Amino acid sequence: MEPAPRPTRPTSMDKHRLTLTVLTLLPLAVACGTDTGSGSGSSSVGTGGGSQVTGVHWRVDSLTTNGTARSAPAGAYLLIEDGRAEGNYGCNGFGASATVRGDRVDLGPARSTDMACAKDPMAFEASFSRTLAHGPLTAAVDRNRLTLTGEEGDRIHLTKEDDASLYGTKWQVTSMVNGDVASSLPEAATGKAWFTFDRTAGTVSGSLGCNRFTAKATVSDGRVTLGAPRATRMMCDGSLMTTERALSTLLDGSLGYRIDHRDITLTSENGKGLTATAKP
């Protein structure tokens, strides 16, 4: 199995290639204001309350703009820490400076990757990025939920999300990687390739996009060593089989792995690899 700022958008998603860029994040001190909380239940973030917002991986659940609510694509998130914000709009990753004062959250100009995705995630991304950038947001925390409200009433609804475990997680493949270049999966393969590590059985199993597979998996010192995968033998069309062949070749040998909250990257010694996201 083979692994995975915004001027011009490609016209072909199947051939789209993304040159990964380093997001330059400007350092900015996080200050706490002197506002007070607003009572029990859902409360505004008050004195020292920036700590309720910062250092937390917030999954974006939905966005309400102009009175219309829409659900967020899988993988959309926001993290504010050490004077900067990073996250995913629903398709593209982004980074920006960030200031938290009392219950006010203010993001600077964002730099983002430039991947093309399907119509719905891109429409959500446009609204989400615009809401984040359009002036200060007021933060209100209720247990594990956060609401960010813009000055014109637009609202972002988020939920605290714990880190994913290597084992027992369904990892859905999102892109293939070759050195510093990543390619999103062809549309026909999107959402169909996934894998799960089983600690007790010492295996990895899942789908290559068309066929199911299983292989021995030994995990040690940040690396996963995989045996030759055994797979079913169904035939599928075009891009599905191309993706499957690439994934099958990758998932046979030693791979370095890195988990970043709910994303995992598997990389071989020749720089080829994949990225995947933990499914709920």
mmCIF file of C-alpha atoms in Angstrom, residues 2-4 11-17 115-118 172-177 182-193 208-210 237-247 273-275:
data_model
loop_
_atom_site.group_PDB
_atom_site.id
_atom_site.type_symbol
_atom_site.label_atom_id
_atom_site.label_comp_id
_atom_site.label_asym_id
_atom_site.label_seq_id
_atom_site.Cartn_x
_atom_site.Cartn_y
_atom_site.Cartn_z
ATOM 1 C CA GLU A 2 1.550 3.380 -1.012
ATOM 2 C CA PRO A 3 1.277 6.460 1.206
ATOM 3 C CA ALA A 4 0.042 10.280 1.078
ATOM 4 C CA THR A 11 -8.400 21.870 -12.691
ATOM 5 C CA SER A 12 -7.718 18.133 -12.371
ATOM 6 C CA MET A 13 -8.061 16.530 -8.972
ATOM 7 C CA ASP A 14 -6.751 13.175 -10.175
ATOM 8 C CA LYS A 15 -3.473 14.761 -11.293
ATOM 9 C CA HIS A 16 -3.292 17.389 -8.563
ATOM 10 C CA ARG A 17 0.035 17.537 -6.781
ATOM 11 C CA MET A 115 -5.139 21.349 -2.421
ATOM 12 C CA ALA A 116 -8.312 21.016 -4.463
ATOM 13 C CA CYS A 117 -11.134 19.022 -2.905
ATOM 14 C CA ALA A 118 -14.752 18.262 -3.675
ATOM 15 C CA GLN A 172 -8.578 6.624 6.583
ATOM 16 C CA VAL A 173 -5.968 7.347 3.907
ATOM 17 C CA THR A 174 -6.189 10.947 2.692
ATOM 18 C CA SER A 175 -3.089 11.465 0.530
ATOM 19 C CA MET A 176 0.043 9.896 -0.907
ATOM 20 C CA VAL A 177 3.482 11.375 -0.226
ATOM 21 C CA ALA A 182 1.759 15.166 -1.523
ATOM 22 C CA SER A 183 -1.080 14.132 -3.803
ATOM 23 C CA SER A 184 -4.687 13.859 -2.723
ATOM 24 C CA LEU A 185 -6.313 10.532 -3.577
ATOM 25 C CA PRO A 186 -8.317 10.318 -6.812
ATOM 26 C CA GLU A 187 -11.981 11.111 -6.247
ATOM 27 C CA ALA A 188 -12.981 7.491 -6.919
ATOM 28 C CA ALA A 189 -10.691 6.307 -4.088
ATOM 29 C CA THR A 190 -11.573 8.982 -1.537
ATOM 30 C CA GLY A 191 -12.834 7.458 1.707
ATOM 31 C CA LYS A 192 -12.268 3.868 0.527
ATOM 32 C CA ALA A 193 -8.701 3.152 1.661
ATOM 33 C CA LEU A 208 -6.593 -0.826 -0.282
ATOM 34 C CA GLY A 209 -9.475 1.011 -1.930
ATOM 35 C CA CYS A 210 -10.881 -2.017 -3.719
ATOM 36 C CA ASP A 237 -11.795 0.234 -12.420
ATOM 37 C CA GLY A 238 -9.104 2.758 -13.302
ATOM 38 C CA SER A 239 -7.885 5.047 -10.521
ATOM 39 C CA LEU A 240 -9.001 2.629 -7.781
ATOM 40 C CA MET A 241 -6.598 -0.048 -9.004
ATOM 41 C CA THR A 242 -3.811 2.508 -9.523
ATOM 42 C CA THR A 243 -4.206 3.692 -5.931
ATOM 43 C CA GLU A 244 -4.392 0.109 -4.693
ATOM 44 C CA ARG A 245 -1.160 -0.919 -6.412
ATOM 45 C CA ALA A 246 0.660 2.071 -4.923
ATOM 46 C CA LEU A 247 -0.636 1.325 -1.420
ATOM 47 C CA GLY A 273 4.483 7.329 2.177
ATOM 48 C CA LEU A 274 0.935 8.229 3.052
ATOM 49 C CA THR A 275 -1.086 10.348 5.423
#
